[in-house]
Tab-separated table of C-alpha atoms in Angstrom:
chain	number	residue	atom	x	y	z
M	320	MET	CA	-1.349	1.596	-6.603
M	321	TYR	CA	-5.100	0.162	-6.575
M	322	ILE	CA	-8.207	1.766	-6.061
M	323	HIS	CA	-11.837	0.496	-6.588
M	324	ASN	CA	-15.042	2.375	-6.772
M	325	SER	CA	-18.201	0.042	-7.622
M	326	ASN	CA	-17.600	-1.637	-10.592
M	327	LEU	CA	-14.231	0.103	-11.925
M	328	THR	CA	-10.577	-0.629	-10.737
M	329	ILE	CA	-7.516	1.206	-11.306
M	330	ARG	CA	-4.280	-0.915	-10.679
M	331	ASP	CA	-0.655	-1.090	-11.428
M	332	ALA	CA	0.476	-2.461	-15.049
M	333	THR	CA	2.082	-5.479	-14.329
M	334	SER	CA	3.927	-7.966	-16.620
M	335	ASP	CA	0.913	-10.208	-17.035
M	336	ASP	CA	-0.823	-7.059	-18.852
M	337	ALA	CA	1.892	-6.786	-21.387
M	338	VAL	CA	0.218	-8.701	-23.803
M	339	GLN	CA	-2.739	-6.542	-23.612
M	340	LEU	CA	-0.868	-3.235	-23.252
M	341	ALA	CA	1.358	-4.307	-26.672
M	342	GLU	CA	-2.111	-5.368	-28.451
M	343	TRP	CA	-3.657	-1.488	-27.476
M	344	TRP	CA	-0.159	0.075	-28.441
M	345	ASN	CA	0.163	-1.502	-31.874
M	346	ASP	CA	-3.486	-0.414	-32.894
M	347	GLY	CA	-3.404	2.474	-35.067
M	348	GLU	CA	-7.459	3.407	-33.788
M	349	VAL	CA	-6.536	3.527	-30.304
M	350	MET	CA	-3.098	5.514	-30.782
M	351	ALA	CA	-4.091	7.717	-33.282
M	352	HIS	CA	-4.559	10.670	-30.567
M	353	ALA	CA	-1.352	10.064	-29.132
M	354	GLY	CA	0.025	10.868	-32.890
M	355	PHE	CA	0.424	6.927	-33.984
M	356	PRO	CA	-2.142	6.019	-36.233
M	357	LEU	CA	-0.118	3.243	-37.523
M	358	GLY	CA	0.192	1.791	-33.499
M	359	LEU	CA	3.903	1.703	-32.280
M	360	GLY	CA	4.946	-1.718	-33.454
M	361	THR	CA	6.183	-2.859	-30.044
M	362	THR	CA	6.227	-6.338	-28.582
M	363	ALA	CA	4.912	-7.697	-25.380
M	364	GLU	CA	8.597	-8.834	-24.388
M	365	LYS	CA	9.581	-4.939	-24.506
M	366	VAL	CA	6.293	-3.874	-22.704
M	367	ALA	CA	7.233	-5.980	-19.883
M	368	GLU	CA	10.643	-4.852	-19.673
M	369	SER	CA	9.621	-1.460	-19.397
M	370	LEU	CA	7.340	-1.955	-16.787
M	371	LYS	CA	9.687	-3.129	-14.753
M	372	LEU	CA	10.925	0.405	-14.740
M	373	ASP	CA	7.968	1.790	-12.833
M	374	ARG	CA	8.286	2.957	-9.404
M	375	ASP	CA	5.277	4.460	-7.440
M	376	ASP	CA	7.268	7.658	-6.584
M	377	THR	CA	8.384	8.220	-10.141
M	378	ARG	CA	5.913	6.938	-13.054
M	379	ARG	CA	3.412	4.034	-13.144
M	380	ARG	CA	1.377	2.523	-16.083
M	381	LEU	CA	-2.335	1.605	-14.781
M	382	ILE	CA	-4.679	-0.960	-15.716
M	383	ILE	CA	-8.535	0.019	-15.854
M	384	GLU	CA	-10.972	-2.455	-15.366
M	385	VAL	CA	-14.739	-2.753	-15.586
M	386	ASP	CA	-16.111	-5.576	-13.719
M	387	SER	CA	-12.627	-7.060	-13.627
M	388	VAL	CA	-12.211	-7.058	-17.385
M	389	ARG	CA	-9.206	-4.915	-18.680
M	390	VAL	CA	-10.755	-2.213	-20.738
M	391	GLY	CA	-8.062	0.517	-20.965
M	392	GLU	CA	-5.009	1.890	-19.309
M	393	MET	CA	-3.784	5.348	-17.124
M	394	SER	CA	-0.464	6.479	-15.978
M	395	TYR	CA	0.906	9.104	-13.992
M	396	ARG	CA	4.547	10.356	-13.710
M	397	ARG	CA	6.284	12.690	-11.309
M	398	VAL	CA	7.596	15.553	-13.621
M	399	ASP	CA	10.215	16.768	-11.430
M	400	ALA	CA	11.709	13.571	-11.467
M	401	ALA	CA	10.863	12.694	-15.137
M	402	GLU	CA	12.004	16.205	-16.594
M	403	SER	CA	15.711	15.680	-14.312
M	404	ASN	CA	16.582	12.675	-16.212
M	405	THR	CA	16.751	11.038	-13.182
M	406	ALA	CA	17.656	7.438	-12.017
M	407	ALA	CA	14.127	6.064	-12.372
M	408	ASP	CA	15.179	4.982	-16.247
M	409	ALA	CA	18.458	3.626	-15.158
M	410	GLY	CA	17.336	1.993	-12.233
M	411	ASN	CA	18.882	3.875	-9.830
M	412	SER	CA	16.462	4.551	-6.870
M	413	ASP	CA	18.641	5.957	-4.430
M	414	LYS	CA	19.500	8.962	-6.640
M	415	ALA	CA	16.167	9.432	-7.414
M	416	SER	CA	14.720	9.929	-4.205
M	417	ASP	CA	17.301	12.656	-3.524
M	418	LEU	CA	16.186	14.862	-6.147
M	419	TYR	CA	12.724	14.666	-5.040
M	420	ALA	CA	13.960	16.607	-1.739
M	421	ALA	CA	14.490	20.097	-2.559
M	422	ARG	CA	15.562	22.230	-5.857
M	423	ASN	CA	19.141	23.128	-6.110
M	424	ASP	CA	18.785	26.179	-4.030
M	425	GLY	CA	17.258	23.834	-0.816
M	426	THR	CA	13.582	24.957	-1.858
M	427	PRO	CA	11.354	22.012	-1.033
M	428	LEU	CA	9.702	20.764	-4.335
M	429	ALA	CA	6.072	21.116	-4.942
M	430	PRO	CA	5.495	17.828	-6.389
M	431	THR	CA	3.804	17.635	-9.695
M	432	ALA	CA	1.699	14.904	-11.579
M	433	GLU	CA	1.267	14.318	-15.126
M	434	ILE	CA	-1.044	12.277	-16.182
M	435	GLY	CA	-2.815	10.159	-19.064
M	436	ILE	CA	-5.993	7.916	-19.757
M	437	LYS	CA	-7.123	5.907	-22.725
M	438	ILE	CA	-10.469	3.715	-22.839
M	439	CYS	CA	-9.148	1.070	-25.472
M	440	ASP	CA	-12.038	-1.097	-25.329
M	441	PRO	CA	-14.726	0.078	-28.060
M	442	ALA	CA	-17.590	-1.592	-25.972
M	443	SER	CA	-16.552	0.406	-22.659
M	444	GLN	CA	-16.306	3.944	-24.597
M	445	ASN	CA	-19.472	6.584	-24.574
M	446	ARG	CA	-20.390	4.786	-21.144
M	447	GLY	CA	-19.625	7.430	-18.814
M	448	ILE	CA	-16.859	6.023	-17.105
M	449	GLY	CA	-13.861	8.632	-18.039
M	450	LYS	CA	-15.057	11.089	-15.436
M	451	ARG	CA	-15.086	8.609	-12.867
M	452	LEU	CA	-11.630	7.109	-13.499
M	453	LEU	CA	-10.138	10.569	-13.618
M	454	CYS	CA	-11.684	11.375	-10.270
M	455	MET	CA	-10.361	8.376	-8.466
M	456	LEU	CA	-6.888	8.530	-9.646
M	457	ILE	CA	-6.975	12.619	-9.421
M	458	SER	CA	-8.325	11.867	-5.709
M	459	GLU	CA	-5.553	9.707	-4.898
M	460	LEU	CA	-2.920	11.909	-6.213
M	461	PHE	CA	-3.786	14.638	-4.264
M	462	ARG	CA	-3.737	11.950	-1.527
M	463	MET	CA	-0.383	10.954	-1.887
M	464	GLY	CA	0.599	14.465	-2.179
M	465	TYR	CA	0.665	16.063	-5.198
M	466	LYS	CA	0.249	19.726	-5.437
M	467	LYS	CA	-0.461	19.860	-8.987
M	468	ILE	CA	-1.649	17.789	-11.934
M	469	ILE	CA	-0.972	18.420	-15.540
M	470	LEU	CA	-2.175	16.693	-18.960
M	471	ASP	CA	-2.337	18.030	-22.368
M	472	THR	CA	-4.715	16.825	-25.265
M	473	ASN	CA	-5.111	17.093	-28.712
M	474	LEU	CA	-7.012	20.266	-29.739
M	475	ASN	CA	-9.369	18.100	-31.560
M	476	ASN	CA	-10.343	16.109	-28.705
M	477	THR	CA	-12.999	18.467	-27.543
M	478	ARG	CA	-15.156	15.837	-25.400
M	479	ALA	CA	-11.875	15.141	-23.289
M	480	GLN	CA	-11.195	19.122	-23.098
M	481	HIS	CA	-15.166	19.330	-21.783
M	482	VAL	CA	-14.287	16.683	-19.094
M	483	TYR	CA	-11.166	18.168	-18.273
M	484	GLU	CA	-12.759	21.815	-17.615
M	485	ARG	CA	-15.645	20.326	-15.693
M	486	LEU	CA	-13.249	18.589	-13.363
M	487	GLY	CA	-11.193	22.162	-12.965
M	488	PHE	CA	-8.542	21.815	-15.073
M	489	ARG	CA	-7.565	25.154	-16.234
M	490	ARG	CA	-6.475	25.903	-19.852
M	491	LEU	CA	-2.922	27.171	-19.815
M	492	ARG	CA	-2.343	27.158	-23.727
M	493	VAL	CA	-2.760	26.091	-26.904
M	494	ASN	CA	0.054	24.943	-29.030
M	495	VAL	CA	-0.484	25.516	-32.336
M	496	ASP	CA	0.806	22.845	-35.245
M	497	SER	CA	3.455	22.206	-32.364
M	498	TRP	CA	4.343	18.511	-33.276
M	499	ARG	CA	3.974	16.099	-36.064
M	500	ASP	CA	2.030	12.701	-35.846
M	501	GLN	CA	3.478	9.163	-37.294
M	502	LEU	CA	2.129	10.529	-40.464
M	503	GLY	CA	3.997	13.807	-40.566
M	504	ARG	CA	0.668	15.589	-40.438
M	505	LEU	CA	0.938	18.851	-37.956
M	506	GLN	CA	-0.932	18.765	-34.818
M	507	SER	CA	-2.076	21.263	-31.980
M	508	SER	CA	-2.736	20.029	-28.079
M	509	VAL	CA	-3.763	22.129	-25.248
M	510	ASP	CA	-1.995	22.022	-21.746
M	511	TYR	CA	-4.137	21.926	-18.633
M	512	GLU	CA	-2.974	21.961	-14.752
M	513	LEU	CA	-5.356	21.133	-11.904
M	514	ARG	CA	-4.778	22.149	-8.170
M	515	PRO	CA	-6.307	20.545	-5.377
M	516	SER	CA	-8.393	23.937	-4.769
M	517	ASP	CA	-9.844	23.917	-7.983
M	518	PHE	CA	-10.845	20.277	-7.979
M	519	THR	CA	-14.432	19.750	-8.580
M	520	GLY	CA	-14.909	16.011	-9.041
M	521	VAL	CA	-15.353	12.975	-6.412
M	522	ALA	CA	-14.631	9.482	-7.064
M	523	SER	CA	-18.427	8.650	-7.113
M	524	ASP	CA	-19.481	11.300	-9.731
M	525	VAL	CA	-21.007	9.734	-12.798
M	526	THR	CA	-22.756	12.882	-14.309
M	527	GLY	CA	-22.020	14.232	-17.268
M	528	ALA	CA	-22.532	12.335	-20.760
M	529	ALA	CA	-19.391	13.352	-22.132
M	530	SER	CA	-17.062	11.449	-20.121
M	531	ASP	CA	-14.916	9.348	-22.094
M	532	VAL	CA	-11.171	10.826	-23.196
M	533	ALA	CA	-8.950	9.021	-25.325
M	534	ASP	CA	-5.688	10.455	-24.189
M	535	THR	CA	-2.162	9.056	-23.492
M	536	ASP	CA	0.720	9.688	-21.621
């Protein structure tokens, strides 16, 4: 994937990004919203190996650039593929492709994408780019044929919820004390979904001050 709008770029993450991604993922401040206030403790080598499994039709980790400088990441994954434990992680692309065609009863699948976003560079936060980036990615995923986009966010992340709802995401449920973070603290989350008919954003939309979010995939 490669999407460019004005000074913003969203592109596939490659092995050349592994060092930067590992740095972000090991930063507790960056990863706190994902439940890892101590960071992941991973290595660039492990990240690079994981990126080799990414495919356009299963999962992609994406890099956010502002004026050609890496400032964060996004991601999408095809939910029916990931939840079916397909061969995406095993490297068997033929079997994975077969599972996308139909359900067990032959009914065609309506593909769903789960997305995430993190603006990791503090200097790039609170600059109003989060909403634009989301619009760019969502527009491209709908163009690719996805019929629904889902995400979840920490219940405390009210700024992200505001942005999602302005883009047309519908709040499905609040999961109270549904998981524990790295320190064992109970956390609550909010589930959202978006369909093409409800999407209110366009890639050039830069309005709204509360436009930076800090979610993860």
